[in-house]
Coordinates of C-alpha atoms in Angstrom, one line a residue:
Chain O
M1 CA 19.8 -20.8 26.4
T2 CA 18.3 -21.7 23.0
P3 CA 18.6 -18.9 20.4
M4 CA 15.5 -16.9 19.5
V5 CA 15.7 -18.0 15.9
E6 CA 17.3 -21.1 14.5
I7 CA 17.1 -21.7 10.8
T8 CA 18.9 -24.8 9.3
G9 CA 18.9 -25.9 5.7
L10 CA 15.8 -23.9 4.8
R11 CA 14.7 -24.5 1.2
K12 CA 11.8 -23.0 -0.6
A13 CA 10.9 -23.0 -4.3
F14 CA 7.9 -21.5 -6.1
G15 CA 7.2 -23.9 -9.0
S16 CA 10.5 -24.6 -10.7
T17 CA 12.1 -21.4 -9.3
S18 CA 14.3 -22.1 -6.3
V19 CA 14.2 -19.0 -4.0
L20 CA 15.9 -20.4 -0.9
G21 CA 18.7 -22.9 -1.5
G22 CA 19.6 -23.9 2.1
V23 CA 19.6 -20.9 4.4
D24 CA 21.3 -21.3 7.8
L25 CA 20.8 -18.4 10.3
T26 CA 20.8 -18.0 14.1
V27 CA 19.5 -15.0 16.0
D28 CA 20.6 -14.9 19.7
R29 CA 18.2 -13.6 22.3
G30 CA 18.4 -9.8 22.7
S31 CA 20.4 -9.3 19.6
V32 CA 19.6 -7.5 16.3
V33 CA 20.4 -9.3 13.1
A34 CA 20.2 -7.7 9.7
L35 CA 19.5 -9.9 6.7
L36 CA 21.2 -7.9 3.9
G37 CA 20.6 -8.5 0.2
P38 CA 19.3 -7.1 -3.0
N39 CA 15.7 -7.6 -4.4
G40 CA 15.2 -11.2 -5.2
A41 CA 17.8 -12.6 -2.8
G42 CA 15.1 -14.3 -0.8
K43 CA 14.8 -12.0 2.2
T44 CA 11.0 -11.7 2.2
T45 CA 10.6 -15.4 1.6
T46 CA 12.8 -16.2 4.6
V47 CA 10.8 -13.8 6.7
H48 CA 7.5 -15.2 5.6
V49 CA 8.5 -18.8 6.5
L50 CA 9.6 -17.5 9.9
A51 CA 6.3 -15.7 10.4
T52 CA 4.3 -18.9 9.6
L53 CA 2.9 -17.4 6.3
L54 CA 4.8 -19.9 4.1
R55 CA 5.6 -23.6 4.6
P56 CA 9.2 -24.5 4.1
D57 CA 10.0 -27.2 1.5
A58 CA 12.9 -28.5 3.5
G59 CA 14.9 -27.6 6.6
R60 CA 14.0 -26.6 10.1
V61 CA 12.9 -23.2 11.4
L62 CA 12.5 -22.7 15.2
V63 CA 11.3 -19.6 16.9
D64 CA 11.9 -19.6 20.7
G65 CA 12.5 -23.3 20.3
L66 CA 9.1 -23.8 18.6
D67 CA 8.7 -25.2 15.1
V68 CA 7.0 -22.8 12.8
V69 CA 5.0 -25.5 11.0
R70 CA 4.0 -27.7 13.9
D71 CA 3.6 -25.0 16.6
A72 CA 2.4 -22.2 14.3
V73 CA -0.1 -20.8 16.8
A74 CA 2.4 -20.7 19.6
V75 CA 4.9 -19.0 17.3
R76 CA 2.3 -16.4 16.3
H77 CA 1.9 -15.5 20.0
R78 CA 5.6 -14.7 20.1
I79 CA 6.3 -12.7 17.0
G80 CA 5.5 -9.3 15.6
L81 CA 5.9 -8.7 11.8
T82 CA 6.1 -5.4 10.1
G83 CA 6.1 -5.8 6.3
Q84 CA 7.3 -3.8 3.4
Y85 CA 3.9 -2.4 2.8
A86 CA 2.1 -1.1 5.8
A87 CA -0.5 -3.8 6.2
L88 CA -3.3 -2.2 8.1
D89 CA -6.9 -1.2 7.4
P90 CA -7.1 2.1 5.4
L91 CA -10.8 2.6 6.4
L92 CA -10.1 2.5 10.1
T93 CA -8.4 5.3 12.2
G94 CA -4.9 4.8 13.6
A95 CA -6.4 4.1 17.1
E96 CA -9.0 1.7 15.7
N97 CA -6.3 -0.2 13.8
L98 CA -4.2 -0.6 16.9
R99 CA -7.2 -1.7 19.0
L100 CA -8.1 -4.3 16.3
M101 CA -4.5 -5.7 16.3
A102 CA -4.4 -5.7 20.1
R103 CA -7.6 -7.8 20.3
V104 CA -6.4 -10.3 17.7
A105 CA -3.1 -10.6 19.6
H106 CA -5.3 -11.7 22.5
L107 CA -4.3 -9.0 24.9
A108 CA -6.6 -8.6 27.9
P109 CA -9.0 -5.7 27.3
H110 CA -7.6 -3.3 30.0
A111 CA -4.0 -4.1 29.0
A112 CA -4.9 -3.5 25.3
R113 CA -6.3 -0.1 26.0
A114 CA -3.2 1.0 28.0
R115 CA -0.8 -0.5 25.5
C116 CA -2.5 1.3 22.6
A117 CA -2.4 4.6 24.3
E118 CA 1.2 4.0 25.3
L119 CA 2.3 3.1 21.8
L120 CA 0.5 6.0 20.1
E121 CA 2.3 8.3 22.5
L122 CA 5.7 6.6 21.9
F123 CA 5.4 6.7 18.1
D124 CA 4.2 10.3 18.1
L125 CA 0.8 9.6 16.7
V126 CA -1.5 11.0 19.4
D127 CA -2.6 13.9 17.2
A128 CA -3.4 11.6 14.3
R129 CA -5.1 8.8 16.4
D130 CA -8.6 9.6 15.2
R131 CA -7.8 10.1 11.5
L132 CA -8.4 7.4 8.9
L133 CA -5.3 5.5 8.0
R134 CA -5.7 6.4 4.3
T135 CA -4.9 10.1 5.2
Y136 CA -1.6 9.2 6.8
S137 CA 1.8 9.9 5.2
G138 CA 4.1 7.1 4.4
G139 CA 6.3 7.6 7.4
M140 CA 3.2 7.7 9.8
R141 CA 1.9 4.5 8.3
R142 CA 5.2 2.8 8.9
R143 CA 5.3 4.0 12.5
L144 CA 1.7 2.8 13.1
D145 CA 2.6 -0.5 11.4
L146 CA 5.6 -1.0 13.7
A147 CA 3.4 -0.1 16.7
A148 CA 0.9 -2.7 15.7
G149 CA 3.7 -5.3 15.5
L150 CA 4.8 -4.4 19.0
L151 CA 1.3 -4.6 20.6
G152 CA 1.6 -8.1 21.9
R153 CA 5.1 -7.4 23.3
P154 CA 6.6 -10.0 21.0
A155 CA 9.7 -11.8 22.0
L156 CA 10.8 -11.5 18.4
M157 CA 10.2 -8.5 16.1
V158 CA 10.6 -9.1 12.4
L159 CA 11.0 -6.0 10.3
D160 CA 10.9 -6.6 6.5
E161 CA 12.5 -3.7 4.8
P162 CA 11.2 -1.2 7.4
T163 CA 12.4 2.0 5.7
T164 CA 12.2 1.1 1.9
G165 CA 10.5 4.0 0.1
L166 CA 10.7 6.5 3.0
D167 CA 12.1 9.9 2.7
P168 CA 15.4 10.5 4.6
R169 CA 13.8 12.3 7.5
S170 CA 11.1 9.6 8.1
R171 CA 13.8 7.1 7.8
N172 CA 15.9 8.7 10.5
D173 CA 12.8 8.9 12.7
L174 CA 12.0 5.2 12.2
W175 CA 15.6 4.2 12.9
Q176 CA 15.3 6.0 16.3
V177 CA 12.1 4.1 17.1
I178 CA 13.7 0.8 16.2
R179 CA 16.7 1.6 18.4
D180 CA 14.3 2.3 21.2
V181 CA 12.6 -1.1 20.7
V182 CA 16.0 -2.8 20.7
A183 CA 17.1 -0.9 23.8
D184 CA 14.0 -2.4 25.5
G185 CA 15.4 -5.9 25.0
T186 CA 13.3 -7.1 22.1
T187 CA 15.1 -9.5 19.7
V188 CA 15.0 -8.1 16.2
L189 CA 15.5 -9.6 12.8
L190 CA 15.4 -7.0 10.0
T191 CA 15.8 -7.3 6.3
T192 CA 17.3 -4.4 4.3
Q193 CA 18.9 -3.6 1.0
Y194 CA 20.9 -0.8 2.6
L195 CA 24.3 -1.4 4.1
D196 CA 24.1 1.8 6.2
E197 CA 20.8 0.7 7.7
A198 CA 22.2 -2.7 8.7
D199 CA 25.3 -1.0 10.0
R200 CA 23.4 1.5 12.1
L201 CA 20.9 -0.9 13.6
A202 CA 22.3 -4.4 13.8
D203 CA 24.9 -6.3 15.9
R204 CA 25.3 -8.9 13.2
I205 CA 24.8 -8.9 9.4
A206 CA 24.0 -11.9 7.3
V207 CA 24.4 -11.3 3.6
L208 CA 21.8 -13.2 1.5
H209 CA 22.7 -14.0 -2.2
H210 CA 20.5 -16.1 -4.5
G211 CA 18.9 -17.9 -1.5
R212 CA 22.0 -18.6 0.5
V213 CA 23.8 -16.8 3.3
I214 CA 27.2 -15.9 1.9
A215 CA 28.6 -14.0 4.8
D216 CA 27.6 -13.8 8.4
G217 CA 29.4 -11.7 11.0
T218 CA 29.6 -8.4 12.9
A219 CA 29.1 -5.1 11.0
A220 CA 32.7 -4.2 11.9
A221 CA 34.0 -7.5 10.3
L222 CA 32.0 -7.0 7.2
K223 CA 33.2 -3.4 6.9
R224 CA 36.8 -4.5 7.5
Q225 CA 36.4 -6.8 4.6
V226 CA 34.7 -4.3 2.3
G227 CA 36.6 -1.2 3.5
E228 CA 35.5 1.7 5.6
A229 CA 35.1 4.1 2.7
H230 CA 36.5 4.7 -0.8
V231 CA 37.9 7.6 -2.7
E232 CA 36.3 7.1 -6.0
L233 CA 38.0 8.6 -9.0
V234 CA 36.3 8.9 -12.3
L235 CA 39.1 9.3 -14.8
A236 CA 38.9 11.4 -18.0
G237 CA 38.4 8.3 -20.1
G238 CA 35.5 7.1 -18.0
A239 CA 37.4 4.5 -16.1
V240 CA 36.7 4.2 -12.3
E241 CA 39.3 3.7 -9.7
R242 CA 38.5 3.0 -6.0
L243 CA 41.0 3.6 -3.2
V244 CA 40.3 2.5 0.3
T245 CA 40.4 5.2 3.0
D246 CA 39.5 5.6 6.6
G247 CA 37.7 8.8 5.7
S248 CA 39.9 11.2 7.7
V249 CA 41.0 14.5 6.3
G250 CA 44.7 13.5 6.5
D251 CA 44.2 10.2 4.7
V252 CA 42.1 11.7 1.9
R253 CA 44.7 14.4 1.4
R254 CA 47.5 11.8 1.2
I255 CA 45.5 9.8 -1.4
L256 CA 44.8 12.9 -3.5
A257 CA 48.4 14.0 -3.3
D258 CA 49.4 10.5 -4.5
V259 CA 46.9 10.7 -7.4
E260 CA 48.3 14.0 -8.4
A261 CA 51.8 12.7 -8.2
R262 CA 50.9 9.8 -10.6
G263 CA 49.7 12.5 -13.1
L264 CA 46.2 10.9 -13.5
A265 CA 43.6 12.9 -15.4
V266 CA 40.7 12.9 -13.0
D267 CA 37.3 14.0 -14.3
H268 CA 35.7 14.1 -10.8
W269 CA 36.0 12.4 -7.5
E270 CA 34.2 11.8 -4.3
V271 CA 34.5 10.0 -0.9
R272 CA 31.9 7.3 -0.7
A273 CA 30.7 5.0 2.1
P274 CA 30.5 1.4 1.1
T275 CA 27.1 0.3 -0.3
L276 CA 25.5 -3.1 -0.9
D277 CA 27.2 -3.0 -4.3
D278 CA 30.6 -2.8 -2.7
V279 CA 29.7 -5.7 -0.4
F280 CA 28.7 -7.9 -3.3
L281 CA 31.7 -6.8 -5.4
T282 CA 33.9 -7.9 -2.5
L283 CA 32.1 -11.1 -1.6
T284 CA 31.2 -12.4 -5.0
G285 CA 33.5 -10.6 -7.3
A286 CA 30.4 -9.3 -9.2
P287 CA 28.1 -6.4 -8.7
V288 CA 24.5 -7.0 -7.4
A289 CA 22.8 -9.3 -9.9
T290 CA 19.4 -8.2 -10.9
D291 CA 17.8 -11.5 -11.7
R292 CA 14.3 -10.7 -12.8
T293 CA 12.8 -14.1 -12.3
L294 CA 14.1 -14.2 -8.7
Q295 CA 12.7 -10.7 -8.1
E296 CA 9.3 -11.7 -9.2
A297 CA 9.3 -14.9 -7.3
S298 CA 10.1 -13.2 -4.0
Chain Z
M1 CA 12.7 3.7 26.5
T2 CA 11.4 2.2 29.8
A3 CA 8.0 3.2 28.7
L4 CA 7.6 0.0 26.7
A5 CA 7.8 -2.0 29.9
T6 CA 5.2 -0.1 32.1
V7 CA 2.2 -2.3 31.4
P8 CA 3.0 -5.6 33.1
T9 CA 0.4 -7.9 31.4
T10 CA 1.7 -9.4 28.2
A11 CA 0.5 -12.1 25.8
Q12 CA 3.3 -14.4 27.0
D13 CA 3.7 -14.1 30.7
A14 CA 0.0 -13.8 31.6
P15 CA -2.1 -15.5 28.9
W16 CA -5.6 -14.1 28.9
R17 CA -8.4 -16.6 28.4
P18 CA -11.7 -15.1 27.6
R19 CA -14.7 -17.0 28.9
L20 CA -16.2 -17.8 25.5
G21 CA -12.9 -18.7 23.8
W22 CA -10.9 -16.9 21.3
A23 CA -12.9 -18.1 18.3
V24 CA -15.9 -16.1 19.6
T25 CA -14.1 -12.9 20.7
D26 CA -12.1 -12.9 17.5
T27 CA -15.3 -13.2 15.5
V28 CA -16.9 -10.3 17.4
T29 CA -13.7 -8.2 16.7
M30 CA -13.8 -8.9 13.0
V31 CA -17.5 -8.3 12.7
R32 CA -17.1 -4.9 14.3
R33 CA -14.3 -4.1 11.9
S34 CA -16.4 -5.0 8.9
L35 CA -19.5 -3.1 10.0
R36 CA -17.3 -0.1 10.7
R37 CA -15.8 -0.3 7.2
T38 CA -19.3 -0.5 5.7
L39 CA -20.3 2.8 7.4
R40 CA -17.0 4.4 6.2
E41 CA -17.9 3.7 2.5
P42 CA -21.3 5.4 2.2
D43 CA -21.2 5.4 -1.6
A44 CA -20.9 1.6 -1.7
L45 CA -23.6 1.2 0.9
F46 CA -25.9 3.6 -1.1
L47 CA -25.3 1.7 -4.4
S48 CA -26.0 -1.7 -2.8
V49 CA -29.4 -0.2 -1.7
A50 CA -30.1 1.9 -4.8
L51 CA -29.5 -0.7 -7.5
P52 CA -32.2 -3.2 -6.3
V53 CA -34.7 -0.2 -6.0
I54 CA -34.0 0.8 -9.6
L55 CA -34.4 -2.8 -10.7
L56 CA -37.7 -3.0 -8.9
L57 CA -39.0 0.1 -10.7
L58 CA -37.6 -1.1 -14.0
F59 CA -39.4 -4.4 -13.8
V60 CA -42.7 -3.1 -12.6
Y61 CA -43.0 0.0 -14.8
V62 CA -40.9 -0.8 -17.9
F63 CA -40.9 -4.6 -18.5
G64 CA -44.0 -5.4 -16.4
G65 CA -46.5 -4.1 -19.0
A66 CA -45.2 -6.5 -21.6
I67 CA -44.9 -9.7 -19.4
E68 CA -48.0 -11.8 -19.0
T69 CA -48.0 -14.0 -15.9
G70 CA -51.7 -14.3 -15.4
T71 CA -51.5 -12.2 -12.3
Q72 CA -50.6 -8.6 -11.2
Y73 CA -47.0 -8.5 -12.4
V74 CA -45.9 -6.5 -9.4
D75 CA -47.1 -9.3 -7.1
Y76 CA -45.3 -11.8 -9.3
V77 CA -42.0 -10.0 -9.5
V78 CA -41.3 -8.6 -6.0
P79 CA -40.1 -12.0 -4.6
G80 CA -37.8 -12.2 -7.6
I81 CA -36.4 -8.7 -7.1
V82 CA -35.7 -9.5 -3.5
L83 CA -33.5 -12.5 -4.5
L84 CA -31.8 -10.5 -7.3
C85 CA -31.0 -7.9 -4.6
A86 CA -29.4 -10.6 -2.5
G87 CA -27.1 -11.4 -5.5
F88 CA -26.0 -7.8 -5.7
G89 CA -25.2 -7.6 -2.0
A90 CA -23.2 -10.8 -2.3
A91 CA -21.1 -9.2 -5.1
G92 CA -20.1 -6.5 -2.7
T93 CA -18.8 -9.0 -0.3
A94 CA -16.7 -10.8 -3.0
V95 CA -15.1 -7.4 -3.9
T96 CA -14.4 -6.6 -0.2
V97 CA -12.8 -10.0 0.5
A98 CA -10.6 -9.8 -2.6
G99 CA -9.5 -6.3 -1.6
D100 CA -8.6 -7.5 1.9
M101 CA -6.5 -10.4 0.5
T102 CA -4.6 -8.1 -1.8
E103 CA -4.0 -5.2 0.6
G104 CA -1.8 -7.1 2.9
I105 CA -3.9 -6.8 6.1
V106 CA -4.9 -10.4 5.9
E107 CA -1.2 -11.4 5.7
R108 CA -0.7 -9.4 8.8
L109 CA -3.6 -11.0 10.5
R110 CA -2.4 -14.5 9.6
T111 CA 0.8 -13.9 11.5
T112 CA -1.3 -13.2 14.6
P113 CA -3.1 -15.9 16.6
V114 CA -6.5 -14.7 15.3
H115 CA -9.0 -17.5 14.5
P116 CA -8.9 -18.1 10.7
A117 CA -12.6 -18.2 10.1
A118 CA -13.2 -15.0 12.1
V119 CA -11.9 -12.7 9.4
L120 CA -14.3 -14.2 6.9
T121 CA -17.2 -14.3 9.3
G122 CA -16.7 -10.6 9.9
H123 CA -17.2 -9.9 6.2
V124 CA -20.2 -12.2 5.9
V125 CA -22.0 -10.7 8.9
A126 CA -21.5 -7.2 7.5
G127 CA -22.5 -8.3 4.0
V128 CA -25.7 -9.9 5.3
A129 CA -26.5 -6.8 7.4
R130 CA -26.1 -4.6 4.2
N131 CA -28.2 -7.0 2.3
L132 CA -31.1 -7.2 4.8
L133 CA -31.2 -3.4 4.9
A134 CA -31.5 -3.2 1.1
T135 CA -34.1 -6.1 1.1
S136 CA -36.3 -4.3 3.7
L137 CA -36.2 -1.1 1.6
V138 CA -37.2 -3.0 -1.5
V139 CA -40.1 -4.7 0.3
G140 CA -41.2 -1.4 1.8
L141 CA -41.0 0.3 -1.6
A142 CA -42.8 -2.6 -3.2
H143 CA -45.9 -1.8 -1.1
L144 CA -45.8 1.8 -2.4
V145 CA -45.9 0.6 -6.1
G146 CA -48.8 -1.8 -5.5
F147 CA -47.5 -5.0 -4.0
R148 CA -50.2 -6.5 -1.8
A149 CA -49.3 -9.6 0.3
A150 CA -51.9 -11.8 1.8
A151 CA -49.6 -13.0 4.6
G152 CA -49.9 -12.8 8.3
P153 CA -47.0 -12.3 10.8
Q154 CA -46.2 -16.0 10.8
E155 CA -45.7 -16.2 7.0
W156 CA -43.6 -13.0 7.0
L157 CA -41.4 -14.5 9.7
A158 CA -41.0 -17.7 7.7
V159 CA -40.1 -15.7 4.6
A160 CA -37.6 -13.6 6.6
G161 CA -36.0 -16.8 7.9
L162 CA -35.7 -18.3 4.5
L163 CA -34.3 -15.1 3.0
V164 CA -31.7 -14.8 5.8
L165 CA -30.5 -18.4 5.0
Y166 CA -30.5 -17.7 1.2
I167 CA -28.5 -14.5 1.7
L168 CA -26.1 -16.2 4.1
A169 CA -25.5 -19.0 1.6
F170 CA -24.9 -16.6 -1.3
T171 CA -22.7 -14.4 0.8
W172 CA -20.4 -17.3 1.7
I173 CA -20.3 -18.3 -2.0
A174 CA -19.2 -14.7 -2.7
V175 CA -16.5 -15.1 -0.1
C176 CA -15.2 -18.1 -2.0
L177 CA -15.2 -16.1 -5.2
G178 CA -13.4 -13.2 -3.5
L179 CA -10.7 -15.7 -2.2
V180 CA -10.0 -17.3 -5.6
A181 CA -10.0 -13.9 -7.5
S182 CA -6.7 -12.3 -8.1
S183 CA -8.0 -8.8 -7.6
P184 CA -11.2 -6.9 -6.6
E185 CA -12.0 -6.3 -10.3
A186 CA -11.8 -10.0 -11.0
A187 CA -14.0 -10.8 -8.0
S188 CA -16.6 -8.4 -9.2
G189 CA -16.6 -10.2 -12.5
Y190 CA -17.0 -13.6 -10.9
A191 CA -19.8 -12.3 -8.7
M192 CA -21.7 -11.4 -11.9
T193 CA -22.6 -15.0 -12.2
L194 CA -24.5 -14.9 -9.0
Q195 CA -26.4 -11.9 -10.2
F196 CA -27.5 -13.8 -13.3
L197 CA -29.0 -16.8 -11.6
P198 CA -32.4 -15.1 -10.9
Y199 CA -32.8 -14.3 -14.6
L200 CA -32.6 -18.1 -15.4
S201 CA -35.4 -18.9 -12.9
S202 CA -39.0 -18.3 -12.1
A203 CA -38.1 -15.0 -10.6
F204 CA -39.2 -12.8 -13.5
V205 CA -41.1 -15.0 -15.9
P206 CA -42.8 -18.4 -15.4
T207 CA -40.4 -21.2 -16.4
E208 CA -43.0 -22.8 -18.7
T209 CA -42.4 -20.0 -21.2
M210 CA -38.7 -20.9 -21.6
P211 CA -37.2 -23.3 -24.2
R212 CA -37.0 -26.9 -22.9
V213 CA -33.3 -26.9 -22.0
L214 CA -33.5 -23.6 -20.1
Q215 CA -36.6 -24.8 -18.3
V216 CA -34.7 -27.8 -17.0
I217 CA -31.9 -25.6 -15.8
A218 CA -34.3 -23.1 -14.3
E219 CA -36.2 -25.7 -12.4
N220 CA -33.1 -27.3 -10.9
Q221 CA -31.3 -24.3 -9.4
P222 CA -31.8 -22.7 -6.0
V223 CA -33.5 -19.5 -7.1
T224 CA -36.7 -21.1 -8.4
P225 CA -37.7 -23.1 -5.3
V226 CA -36.9 -20.2 -3.1
T227 CA -38.8 -17.7 -5.2
D228 CA -41.8 -20.0 -5.5
T229 CA -41.8 -20.6 -1.8
V230 CA -41.6 -16.9 -0.9
R231 CA -44.4 -16.2 -3.4
A232 CA -46.6 -19.0 -2.0
W233 CA -46.1 -17.8 1.6
L234 CA -46.6 -14.1 0.9
L235 CA -49.4 -14.4 -1.7
G236 CA -51.1 -17.7 -0.9
W237 CA -50.3 -18.9 -4.4
P238 CA -49.7 -22.6 -5.1
G239 CA -46.2 -24.0 -5.9
A240 CA -44.5 -23.8 -2.5
D241 CA -41.4 -26.0 -2.3
P242 CA -40.2 -25.2 1.2
W243 CA -38.1 -28.4 1.8
V244 CA -36.4 -28.1 -1.6
A245 CA -35.7 -24.4 -1.0
L246 CA -34.4 -25.1 2.5
A247 CA -32.2 -28.0 1.3
W248 CA -30.6 -25.8 -1.4
C249 CA -29.9 -22.9 1.1
V250 CA -28.5 -25.1 3.9
G251 CA -26.5 -27.3 1.5
L252 CA -25.0 -24.3 -0.3
L253 CA -24.3 -22.6 3.0
V254 CA -22.4 -25.6 4.5
V255 CA -20.4 -26.3 1.3
A256 CA -19.5 -22.7 0.7
R257 CA -18.4 -22.0 4.3
T258 CA -16.3 -25.1 4.4
V259 CA -14.6 -24.3 1.0
A260 CA -14.1 -20.7 2.1
V261 CA -12.2 -21.6 5.3
V262 CA -10.0 -24.1 3.4
L263 CA -9.3 -21.5 0.7
F264 CA -8.4 -18.9 3.4
R265 CA -6.1 -21.3 5.2
R266 CA -4.3 -22.2 2.0
H267 CA -4.1 -18.7 0.6
G268 CA -0.5 -17.8 -0.1
R269 CA 0.9 -20.9 1.5
G270 CA 3.1 -22.4 -1.1

C-alpha cells in the first residue's frame, strides 16, 4: 500500500531565502505524524506545499499517490487543512460557515446537511450554531475550523499548529477532539512547537530544523534520546545543572540526596518534562535558534 | 467516535456530480455568501447608498448654480452622478476582496476543489447588486430635485443595460485592485483612482471648457462616451456614442475579468 504522504527532496525558497532545503517525510495510512520545530523551521511552508497552496521549487510531493502540482484538484478532494489562524468567514454564523465549506467540498446537498449537524454536535457547537463567527471565543473558532476541515471526510487531515495561542483548557478540549478524529481512522499530519503536544497525539515525530528533517522516529525513541524528565538545579551562582530522571519519587529523592551529599549550594530546583529546547539541545548541541529572517519567510 | 462514520456518502467514495457542473454550483454558493455578508454590514451598505445621494445634492444645489452648461444643470449632471456612484460601489468591492485575501479564508478555499473564479464572481455579483440599489435610489431622488427625462421605456431599458455593463466592468477592475493590494486600506486607496475618472470627463462639465491636454484625456476615457450616451438616450440630446461606450465597457470587462482570474490563481503561489 502506498503511503498517504510521500515527500522527497522538497526544496522551497522565497527570493534568496531558502526555507526548505530538501525535506524527506513519509506518513503511513492511518498514522499520526507530528512535524516538530520552532518558528521559522519551515513547518507551515511544508504544509502549504502539501495543501497545493505553494509550488515546490524541487522535489516530489505525493498525497495518496497523487502529485500535488499535476493533480492539484484531485489532491484537494482528499485533504482537509486547519491553519494556524481560523480561516473562516467572520460575518457568517457557525452553521453557515460549515454549510459553505460543505458545498465547496462538493458534498451532495443531503449529505452536507447531515454532516454539518453531526459535526456541530460532535464539536459541542450546537448552542452557538446561529451566532456570527466573530462572537466566538478562540477555542470555539478552532473547533469550528477543525470541523470545517473534516467536512469532506478527508483521507488526510493537515493540522498546522492546531493549539497555538489557546488557553490550557481549550487546548485539552481540542486534543480530545483530535484524538477522536484519529480514532476514526483519519491519517493526520500535524505541526507543532510543543513536544508534549507531539508526544500526546502522534505515533511518529519528525523534527524540522532550518528546512531539514534532523530526526524522525517514534515519540518514545525521541524521548529516550532526550530523557524522560530532568531535575533542573539552579545553583547559587546562577549556573544550571540538569540531571536525567524517570520522574518517580524514589529517583528524585535519590538525586536530591546525591546533590546534598556533593554539598552544592542550590538556589532553587524543579522537575521538568523535556521541551522543544531540550530536543534541540540534544540533537543539534544548541538551543532553538531564533532566526528572524527565517521566521518572517515562513 | 463512531459518529464520524454514520453518514455513508463521502466526497471520495461517491463523487457527487451536479447537473450544471461544479463551476455553476460553486458560483451560486459564493454569490450567496457575498450577498449575505453585504446584509451583515448595514453600515457599509448605508454608506455606499448615502454618499452618491449626498454628491447628487452637492452638485445640484451647491456647485450647480455656478456651472454653466447651457441647459438645466440637474439634467446635465444626473447621468454623471450615476457613473460616479458606480465608482464608489466598485471601491467597496476592492476593499472586500482585499479583506478576504488577507483574512485567510481564501487560502482555506484554495485548498478545496472550489472553482477559482467562483470566489471572485461572488464578490462581483454582490457588488453589482449594491451598486444597482444605490443607482436606483439616486435616479429616484434625481426626479425629486427636478430631473426630467424625455425617455420612453425602451430608452430606459437601454440605459439600464449600458449601466449594468459599465458597473460590471468597473467592479471587475476593482477586484483586480483588491487582489494586488496588500491590505484593505491599500485597496481603498487604489480604488480612489476609479472614483476620480468621472471628474476628468464630460460627467460634470462640458469637456470643451477644459485645457487642451485634459480635453484629450477626457474625450478618450470610458466615462465620457458612457455619460454622453446615457444623456442622449434619457434627454434626447445630441452626442450619443453608443458603440464607443459599448466597446469600452465590454473591452474593460473582458480584460479585467481575465486579469482578475490570473491574479487570483497566482496569489500566494511562490
